[in-house]
Amino acid sequence: MTSNDTQAPEDTQSRGQRARVGIQRFGGHLAAMVMPNIGAFIAWGLITAMFIPTGWIPNATIGELVGPMITYLLPTLIGYTGGRLVHGQRGAVVGSIATFGVIVGADIPMFLGAMIVGPLGGYLIKLWDEKVGVKVAPGFKMLVDNFSAGIIGGALAVGSLFSIGPVVEGITKALGNGVQWMLDAGLLPLVSLIVEPAKILFLNNAINHGVLSPLGVAEALENGKAIHFLIESNPGPGLGVLAALAVFGPRAARATAPGAIVIQFLGGIHEIYFPYILANPKLLLSVIGGGAAGVLTFSIFDAGLVATPSPGSIIALMAVTPKGGHFSVIAGVLVAAVVAFVVAAALMKFGRDARREEREQQIANGGEVKV
């Protein structure tokens, strides 16, 4: 065996390790942007579940909070946090300014855009401070700092307005076309390959109301029910992944996931679990698997609804289920939840990774290691 042959496996292993570390670091950055803001998502979810016209306590005045919170507040918090992680308060300010560019440039909640431009704004102002800011005379320091943050943030906001917005709209159109093609081809369970990732990017309303609902209305008029109404609104996948996080997830997720389950499953606000998956992207496989299993079960039992459930809670699903069809709907929801739970638990190695990270953090902080 030559020396090159001997070295090749080590080089391959080294590249594999570097790739794994890179993926873990990327996931860690996403989590660091999302998890500190989970409280804001829960607040929005509670207000939405309770006060929208189809909520528990409809109130038009309080319900006006829902749109601005998901459109402006939540993306801005993510952009702010992303910028702060890169370059402290100055990065947070520039990241927030830049985030408003992507918010105005799209008609959907810009969480993905905020995750891009927030850290980018922090990086650009950090680069300025390291290359130019250190050379500024003390007497002009405050003036230059303020103007540099304003100019860089404003320029990035304008650039984002004309770039990321159109790109996301293109993604939305492509996803809608993909869902339509799969439905036409009769590949119904495979629709979850598009629907579930689209939901995580907060394109759920575009997919549901733009593609699935019109098809469902036509089907329901002809046959009295339609499976299309169950594809996006099924609360099973979200329930499964949240339950797995509550049992096997990191400490922060274990503390908040039970409350999120109530908001998602009973309140019908699916968006509440999206940040958990954005913080740990591999969990996307769990909701895809759960969604596909649920759709397959709906198909086997000939399940369907008479109208779009709003919001997508188990209670709303039961309310628009035709007489005699409740068992088939519940079966699909439960199968989706179980599959999503099992896949998510396996991806999190049944809590072993979370416990190891917590022990490492305790050691790093000089505390005792709790077994």
Tab-separated table of C-alpha atoms in Angstrom, residues 23-24 101 142 148 275 330 332 364:
chain	number	residue	atom	x	y	z
A	23	ILE	CA	-23.129	22.142	9.413
A	24	GLN	CA	-23.290	22.113	13.201
A	101	GLY	CA	-35.773	46.194	3.345
A	142	MET	CA	-19.364	59.283	17.474
A	148	SER	CA	-21.520	54.703	8.966
A	275	PRO	CA	-38.647	28.506	14.605
A	330	ILE	CA	-58.171	11.521	13.541
A	332	GLY	CA	-54.300	10.584	9.793
A	364	ALA	CA	-17.014	25.279	30.319
